[in-house]
mmCIF file of C-alpha atoms in Angstrom:
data_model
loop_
_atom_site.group_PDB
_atom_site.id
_atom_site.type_symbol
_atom_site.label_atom_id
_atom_site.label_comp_id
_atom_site.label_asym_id
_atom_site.label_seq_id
_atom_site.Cartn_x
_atom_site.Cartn_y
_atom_site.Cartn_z
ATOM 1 C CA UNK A 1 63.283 -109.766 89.716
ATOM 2 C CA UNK A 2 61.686 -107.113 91.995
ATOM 3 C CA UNK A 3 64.612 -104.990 93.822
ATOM 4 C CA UNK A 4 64.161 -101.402 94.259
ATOM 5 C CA UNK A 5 66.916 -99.155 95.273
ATOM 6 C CA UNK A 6 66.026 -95.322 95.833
ATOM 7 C CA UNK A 7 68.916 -93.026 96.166
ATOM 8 C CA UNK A 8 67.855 -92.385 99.631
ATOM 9 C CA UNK A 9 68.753 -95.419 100.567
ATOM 10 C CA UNK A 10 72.410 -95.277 99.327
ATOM 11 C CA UNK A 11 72.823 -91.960 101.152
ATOM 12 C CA UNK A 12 71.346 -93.423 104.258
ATOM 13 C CA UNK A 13 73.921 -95.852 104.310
ATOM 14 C CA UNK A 14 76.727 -93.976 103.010
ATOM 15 C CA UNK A 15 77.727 -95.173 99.993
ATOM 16 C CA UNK A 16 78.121 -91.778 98.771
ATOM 17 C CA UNK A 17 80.992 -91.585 100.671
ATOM 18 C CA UNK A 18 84.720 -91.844 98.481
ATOM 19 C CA UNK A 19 88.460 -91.283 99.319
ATOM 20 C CA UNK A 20 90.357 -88.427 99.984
ATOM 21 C CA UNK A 21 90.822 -86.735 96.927
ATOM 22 C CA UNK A 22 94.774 -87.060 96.483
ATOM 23 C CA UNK A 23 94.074 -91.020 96.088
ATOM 24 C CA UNK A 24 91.864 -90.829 93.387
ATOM 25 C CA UNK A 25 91.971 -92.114 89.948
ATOM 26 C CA UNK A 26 90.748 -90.306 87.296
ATOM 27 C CA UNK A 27 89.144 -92.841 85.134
ATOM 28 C CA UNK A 28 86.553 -92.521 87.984
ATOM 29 C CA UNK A 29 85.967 -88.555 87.351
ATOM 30 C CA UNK A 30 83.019 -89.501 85.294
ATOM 31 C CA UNK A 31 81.050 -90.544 88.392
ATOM 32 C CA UNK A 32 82.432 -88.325 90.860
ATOM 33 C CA UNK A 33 80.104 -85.421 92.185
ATOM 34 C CA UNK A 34 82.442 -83.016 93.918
ATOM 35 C CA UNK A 35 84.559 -82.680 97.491
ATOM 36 C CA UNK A 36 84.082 -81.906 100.905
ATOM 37 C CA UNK A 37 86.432 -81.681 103.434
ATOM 38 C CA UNK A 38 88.933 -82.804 101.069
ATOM 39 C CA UNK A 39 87.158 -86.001 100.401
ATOM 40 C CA UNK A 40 85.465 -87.486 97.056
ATOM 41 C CA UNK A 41 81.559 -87.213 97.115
ATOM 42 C CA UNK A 42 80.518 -90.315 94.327
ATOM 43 C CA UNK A 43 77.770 -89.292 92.326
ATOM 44 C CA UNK A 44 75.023 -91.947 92.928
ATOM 45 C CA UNK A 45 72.576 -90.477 90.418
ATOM 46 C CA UNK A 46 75.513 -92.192 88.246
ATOM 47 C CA UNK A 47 75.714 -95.159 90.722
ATOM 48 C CA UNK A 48 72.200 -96.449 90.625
ATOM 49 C CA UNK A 49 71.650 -97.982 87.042
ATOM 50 C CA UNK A 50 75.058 -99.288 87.217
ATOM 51 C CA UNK A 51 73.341 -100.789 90.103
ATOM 52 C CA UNK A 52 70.511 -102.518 88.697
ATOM 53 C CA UNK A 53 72.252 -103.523 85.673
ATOM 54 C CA UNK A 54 74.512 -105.404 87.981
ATOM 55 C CA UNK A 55 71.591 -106.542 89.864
ATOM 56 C CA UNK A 56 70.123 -107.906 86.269
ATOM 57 C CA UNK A 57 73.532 -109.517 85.405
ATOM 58 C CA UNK A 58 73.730 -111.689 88.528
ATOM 59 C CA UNK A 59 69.811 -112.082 88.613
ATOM 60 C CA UNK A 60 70.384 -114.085 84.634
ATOM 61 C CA UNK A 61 73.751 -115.941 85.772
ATOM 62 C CA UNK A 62 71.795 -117.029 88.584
ATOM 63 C CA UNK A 63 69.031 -118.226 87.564
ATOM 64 C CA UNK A 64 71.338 -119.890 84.936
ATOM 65 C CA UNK A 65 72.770 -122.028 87.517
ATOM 66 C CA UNK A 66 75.761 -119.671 87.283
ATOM 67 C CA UNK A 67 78.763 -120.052 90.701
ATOM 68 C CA UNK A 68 79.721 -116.743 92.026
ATOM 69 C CA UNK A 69 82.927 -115.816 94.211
ATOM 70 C CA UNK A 70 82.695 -112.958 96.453
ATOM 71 C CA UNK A 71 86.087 -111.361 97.065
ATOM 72 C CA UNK A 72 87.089 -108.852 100.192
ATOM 73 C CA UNK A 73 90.037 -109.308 101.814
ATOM 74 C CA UNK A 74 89.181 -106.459 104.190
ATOM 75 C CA UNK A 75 88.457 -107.527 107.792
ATOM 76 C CA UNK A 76 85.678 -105.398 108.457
ATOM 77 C CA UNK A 77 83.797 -107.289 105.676
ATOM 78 C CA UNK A 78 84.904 -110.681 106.351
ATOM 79 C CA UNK A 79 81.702 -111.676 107.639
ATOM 80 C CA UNK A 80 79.052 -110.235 105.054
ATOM 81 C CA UNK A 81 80.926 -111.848 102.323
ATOM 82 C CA UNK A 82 81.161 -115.567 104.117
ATOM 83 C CA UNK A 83 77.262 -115.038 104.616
ATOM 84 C CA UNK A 84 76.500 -114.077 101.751
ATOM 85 C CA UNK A 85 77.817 -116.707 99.839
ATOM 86 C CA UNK A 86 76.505 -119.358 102.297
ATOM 87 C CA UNK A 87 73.487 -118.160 102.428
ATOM 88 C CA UNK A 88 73.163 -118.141 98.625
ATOM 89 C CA UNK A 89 75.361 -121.148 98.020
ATOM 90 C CA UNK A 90 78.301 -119.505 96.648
ATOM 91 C CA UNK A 91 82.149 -118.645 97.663
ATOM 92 C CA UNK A 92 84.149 -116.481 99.227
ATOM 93 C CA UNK A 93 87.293 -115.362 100.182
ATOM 94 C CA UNK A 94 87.718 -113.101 102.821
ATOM 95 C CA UNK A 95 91.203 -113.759 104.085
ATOM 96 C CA UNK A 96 93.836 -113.643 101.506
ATOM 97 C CA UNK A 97 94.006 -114.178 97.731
ATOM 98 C CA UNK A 98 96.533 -116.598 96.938
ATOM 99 C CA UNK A 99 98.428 -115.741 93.485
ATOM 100 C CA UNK A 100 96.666 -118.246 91.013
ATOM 101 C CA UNK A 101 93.690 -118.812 93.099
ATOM 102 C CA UNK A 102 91.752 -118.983 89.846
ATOM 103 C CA UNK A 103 94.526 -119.172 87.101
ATOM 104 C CA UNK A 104 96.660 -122.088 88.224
ATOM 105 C CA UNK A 105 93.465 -124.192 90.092
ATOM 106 C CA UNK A 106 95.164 -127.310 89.913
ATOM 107 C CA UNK A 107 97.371 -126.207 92.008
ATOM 108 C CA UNK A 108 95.101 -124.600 94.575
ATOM 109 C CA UNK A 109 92.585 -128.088 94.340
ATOM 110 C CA UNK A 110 95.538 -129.900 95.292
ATOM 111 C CA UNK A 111 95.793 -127.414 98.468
ATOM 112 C CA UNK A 112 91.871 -128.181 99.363
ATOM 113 C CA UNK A 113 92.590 -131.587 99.143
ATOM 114 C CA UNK A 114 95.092 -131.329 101.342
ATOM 115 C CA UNK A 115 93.038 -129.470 103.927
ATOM 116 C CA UNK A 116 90.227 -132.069 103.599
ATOM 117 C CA UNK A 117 92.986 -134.821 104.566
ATOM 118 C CA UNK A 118 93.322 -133.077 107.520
ATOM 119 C CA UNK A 119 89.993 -132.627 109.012
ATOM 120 C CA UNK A 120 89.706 -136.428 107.907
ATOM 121 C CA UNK A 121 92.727 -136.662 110.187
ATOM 122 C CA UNK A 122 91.342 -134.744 112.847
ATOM 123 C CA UNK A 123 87.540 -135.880 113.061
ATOM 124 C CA UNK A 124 88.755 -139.534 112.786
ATOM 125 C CA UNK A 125 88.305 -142.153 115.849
ATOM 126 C CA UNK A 126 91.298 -144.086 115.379
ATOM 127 C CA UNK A 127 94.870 -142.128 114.892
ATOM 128 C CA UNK A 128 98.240 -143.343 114.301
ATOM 129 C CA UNK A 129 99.349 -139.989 115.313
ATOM 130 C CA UNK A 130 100.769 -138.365 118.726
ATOM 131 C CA UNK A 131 99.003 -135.401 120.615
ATOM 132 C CA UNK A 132 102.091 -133.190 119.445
ATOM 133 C CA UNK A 133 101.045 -134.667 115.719
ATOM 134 C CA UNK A 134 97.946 -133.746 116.096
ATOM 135 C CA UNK A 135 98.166 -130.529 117.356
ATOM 136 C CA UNK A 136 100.598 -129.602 114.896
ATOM 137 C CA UNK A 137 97.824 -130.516 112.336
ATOM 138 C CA UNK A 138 95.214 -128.430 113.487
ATOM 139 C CA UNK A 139 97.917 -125.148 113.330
ATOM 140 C CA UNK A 140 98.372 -125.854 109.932
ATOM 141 C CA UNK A 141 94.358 -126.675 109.270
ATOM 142 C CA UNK A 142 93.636 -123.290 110.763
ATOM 143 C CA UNK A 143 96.100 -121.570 108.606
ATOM 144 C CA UNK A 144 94.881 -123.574 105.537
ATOM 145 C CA UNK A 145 91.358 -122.933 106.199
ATOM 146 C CA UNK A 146 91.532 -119.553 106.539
ATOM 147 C CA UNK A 147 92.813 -118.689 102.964
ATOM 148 C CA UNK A 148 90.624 -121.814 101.521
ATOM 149 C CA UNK A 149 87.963 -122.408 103.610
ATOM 150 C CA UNK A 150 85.615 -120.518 101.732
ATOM 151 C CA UNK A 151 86.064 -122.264 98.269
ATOM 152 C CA UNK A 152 86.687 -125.838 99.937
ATOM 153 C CA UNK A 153 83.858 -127.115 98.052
ATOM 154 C CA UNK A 154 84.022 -125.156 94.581
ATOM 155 C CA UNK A 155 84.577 -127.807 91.442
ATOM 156 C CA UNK A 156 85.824 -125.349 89.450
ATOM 157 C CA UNK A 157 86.554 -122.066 88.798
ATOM 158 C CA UNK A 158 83.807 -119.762 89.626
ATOM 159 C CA UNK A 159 81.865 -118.429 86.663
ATOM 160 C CA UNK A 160 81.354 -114.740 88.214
ATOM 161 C CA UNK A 161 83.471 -113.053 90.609
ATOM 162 C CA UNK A 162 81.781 -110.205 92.916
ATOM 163 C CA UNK A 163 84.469 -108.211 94.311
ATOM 164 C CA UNK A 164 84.586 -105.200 97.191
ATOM 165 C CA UNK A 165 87.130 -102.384 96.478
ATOM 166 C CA UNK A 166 89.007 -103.577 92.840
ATOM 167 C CA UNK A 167 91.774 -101.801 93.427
ATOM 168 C CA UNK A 168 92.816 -104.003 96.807
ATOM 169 C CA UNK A 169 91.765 -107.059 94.823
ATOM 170 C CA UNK A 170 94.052 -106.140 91.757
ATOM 171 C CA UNK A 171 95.268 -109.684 91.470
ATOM 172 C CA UNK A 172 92.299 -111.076 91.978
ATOM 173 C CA UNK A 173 90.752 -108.456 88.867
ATOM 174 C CA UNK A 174 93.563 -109.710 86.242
ATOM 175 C CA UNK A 175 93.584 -113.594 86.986
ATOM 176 C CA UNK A 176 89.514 -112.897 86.322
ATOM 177 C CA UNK A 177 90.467 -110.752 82.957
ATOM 178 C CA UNK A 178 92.884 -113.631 82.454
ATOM 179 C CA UNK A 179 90.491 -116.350 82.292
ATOM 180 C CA UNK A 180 87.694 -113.929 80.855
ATOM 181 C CA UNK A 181 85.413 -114.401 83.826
ATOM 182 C CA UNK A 182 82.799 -111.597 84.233
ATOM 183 C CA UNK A 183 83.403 -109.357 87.451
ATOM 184 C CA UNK A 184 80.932 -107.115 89.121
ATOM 185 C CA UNK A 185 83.012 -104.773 91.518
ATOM 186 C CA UNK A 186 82.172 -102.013 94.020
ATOM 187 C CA UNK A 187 84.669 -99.294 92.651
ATOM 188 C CA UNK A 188 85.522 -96.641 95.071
ATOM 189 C CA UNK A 189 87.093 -93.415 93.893
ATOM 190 C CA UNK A 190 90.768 -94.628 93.481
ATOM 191 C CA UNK A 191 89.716 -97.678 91.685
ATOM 192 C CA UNK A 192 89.837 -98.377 88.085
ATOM 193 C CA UNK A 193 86.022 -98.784 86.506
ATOM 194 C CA UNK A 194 87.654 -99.641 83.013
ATOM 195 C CA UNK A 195 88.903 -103.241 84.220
ATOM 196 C CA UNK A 196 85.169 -104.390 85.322
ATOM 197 C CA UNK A 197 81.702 -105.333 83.431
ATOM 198 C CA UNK A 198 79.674 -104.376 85.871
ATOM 199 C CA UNK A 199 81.370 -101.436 88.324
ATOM 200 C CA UNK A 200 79.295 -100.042 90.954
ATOM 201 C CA UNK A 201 80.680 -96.905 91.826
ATOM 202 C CA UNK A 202 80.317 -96.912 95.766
ATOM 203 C CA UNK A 203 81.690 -96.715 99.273
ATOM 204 C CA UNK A 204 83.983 -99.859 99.300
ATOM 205 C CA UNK A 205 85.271 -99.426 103.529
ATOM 206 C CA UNK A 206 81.949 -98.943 104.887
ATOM 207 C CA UNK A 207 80.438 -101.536 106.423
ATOM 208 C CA UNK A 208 76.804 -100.044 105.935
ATOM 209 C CA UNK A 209 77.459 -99.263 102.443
ATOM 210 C CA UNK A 210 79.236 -102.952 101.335
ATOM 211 C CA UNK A 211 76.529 -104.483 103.737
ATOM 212 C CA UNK A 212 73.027 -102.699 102.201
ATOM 213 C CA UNK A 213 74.801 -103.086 98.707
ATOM 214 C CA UNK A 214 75.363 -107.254 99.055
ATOM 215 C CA UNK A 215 72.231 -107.329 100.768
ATOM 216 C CA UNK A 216 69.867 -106.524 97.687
ATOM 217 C CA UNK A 217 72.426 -108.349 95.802
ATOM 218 C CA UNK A 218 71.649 -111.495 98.376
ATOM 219 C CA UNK A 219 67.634 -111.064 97.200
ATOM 220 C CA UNK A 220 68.107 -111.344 93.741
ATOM 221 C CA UNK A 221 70.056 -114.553 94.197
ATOM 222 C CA UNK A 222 67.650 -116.067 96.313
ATOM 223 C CA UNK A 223 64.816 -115.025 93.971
ATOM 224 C CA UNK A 224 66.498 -116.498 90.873
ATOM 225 C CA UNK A 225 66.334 -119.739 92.495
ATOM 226 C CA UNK A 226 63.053 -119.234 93.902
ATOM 227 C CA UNK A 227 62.259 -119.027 89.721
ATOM 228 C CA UNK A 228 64.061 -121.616 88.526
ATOM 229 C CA UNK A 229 62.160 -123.718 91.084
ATOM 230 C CA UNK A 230 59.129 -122.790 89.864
ATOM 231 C CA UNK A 231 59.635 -122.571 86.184
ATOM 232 C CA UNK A 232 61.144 -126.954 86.740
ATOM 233 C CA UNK A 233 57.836 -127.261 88.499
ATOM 234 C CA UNK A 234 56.074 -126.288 85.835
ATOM 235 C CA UNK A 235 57.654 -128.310 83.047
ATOM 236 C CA UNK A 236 57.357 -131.171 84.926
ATOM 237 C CA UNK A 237 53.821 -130.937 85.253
#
């Protein structure tokens, strides 16, 4: 693994940037700077090996064939999370976190399969059912797909979970605790550090910020597979 991050290149993209200091937490004082304008300024001197370390982490589970889950319900980041994870073979949801997503999967399998049924209904030559049928169908795919489309295909439950902004994604932090699944986390200043193994204290609203941040997280994933490529190559031979 070769990633560099330089602390000019959090600033650049403003993941120095917290919340206004009356919603803060104080478990996060530790990696707070100061204020300006009233706003928490996150000290990313503190940020950066928390950084790499998660950087490292996901680098291992990667290359250890390790399935990750990226988690932001926030619209503004709906679309680097489902791109991330498709682009590195993952899942995501971006939508809405169901209440035992993770903890009661039997349950939420039995949803996928249920959405499956209805694309095979929908993509299917022959029907049995009316256009009203139909149509009513596809409402309820769209609506399905939303909240599940991005873990349609996931066996299991995921063995890391990378989530933006912790303290939105509370449920989604305790079913993880729950089952004792590792969770990296961008942890803004009214989030709670002490609930995740790997925080990254860091702008969790911008887009810049969440964007750079997943980015060299994106690299690291690729290379691990790049390596484990190589490294079966060379057994083989």
């Amino acid at each position: 693994m070769n990633i560099e991050i330089s602390l000019e290149d959090l600033l650049k993209n403003g993941s120095h940037f917290g919340h206004n200091k009356k919603r803060w937490n104080p478990k996060m004082d530790k990696y707070i700077y100061g204020e300006k304008n009233g706003t928490h300024i996150i000290d990313l001197r503190k940020s950066l090996p928390l950084i790499e370390n998660a950087l490292k982490f996901a680098y291992e589970s990667s290359k250890n064939k390790k399935k990750f889950l990226f988690v932001s319900t926030k619209k503004q980041h709906s679309e680097i999370i489902e791109n991330i994870a498709k682009e590195t073979n993952n899942y995501y949801v971006n939508f809405r976190w169901l209440g035992g997503m993770i903890t009661n999967w039997n349950t939420v399998k039995n949803s996928i399969s249920t959405l499956n049924n209805y694309d095979n209904v929908l993509n299917s030559d022959e029907t049995v059912f009316t256009k009203k049928e139909l149509s009513d169908i596809e409402k309820k795919k769209i609506r399905l797909d939303k909240t599940l489309g991005g873990i349609v295909d996931m066996k299991s439950i995921p063995d890391v979970i990378f989530i933006i902004d912790t303290n939105r994604e509370h449920i989604a932090v305790l079913e993880a605790k729950k089952l004792g699944i590792p969770i990296i986390g961008v942890v803004d200043t009214n989030c709670d550090p002490d609930l995740i193994d790997y925080p990254i204290p860091a702008n969790d609203d911008g887009v810049k910020s969440v964007q750079f941040i997943l980015d060299n997280f994106k690299k690291v994933l690729v290379s691990s597979v790049d390596t484990s490529s190589e490294e079966s190559i060379t057994k083989n031979e």
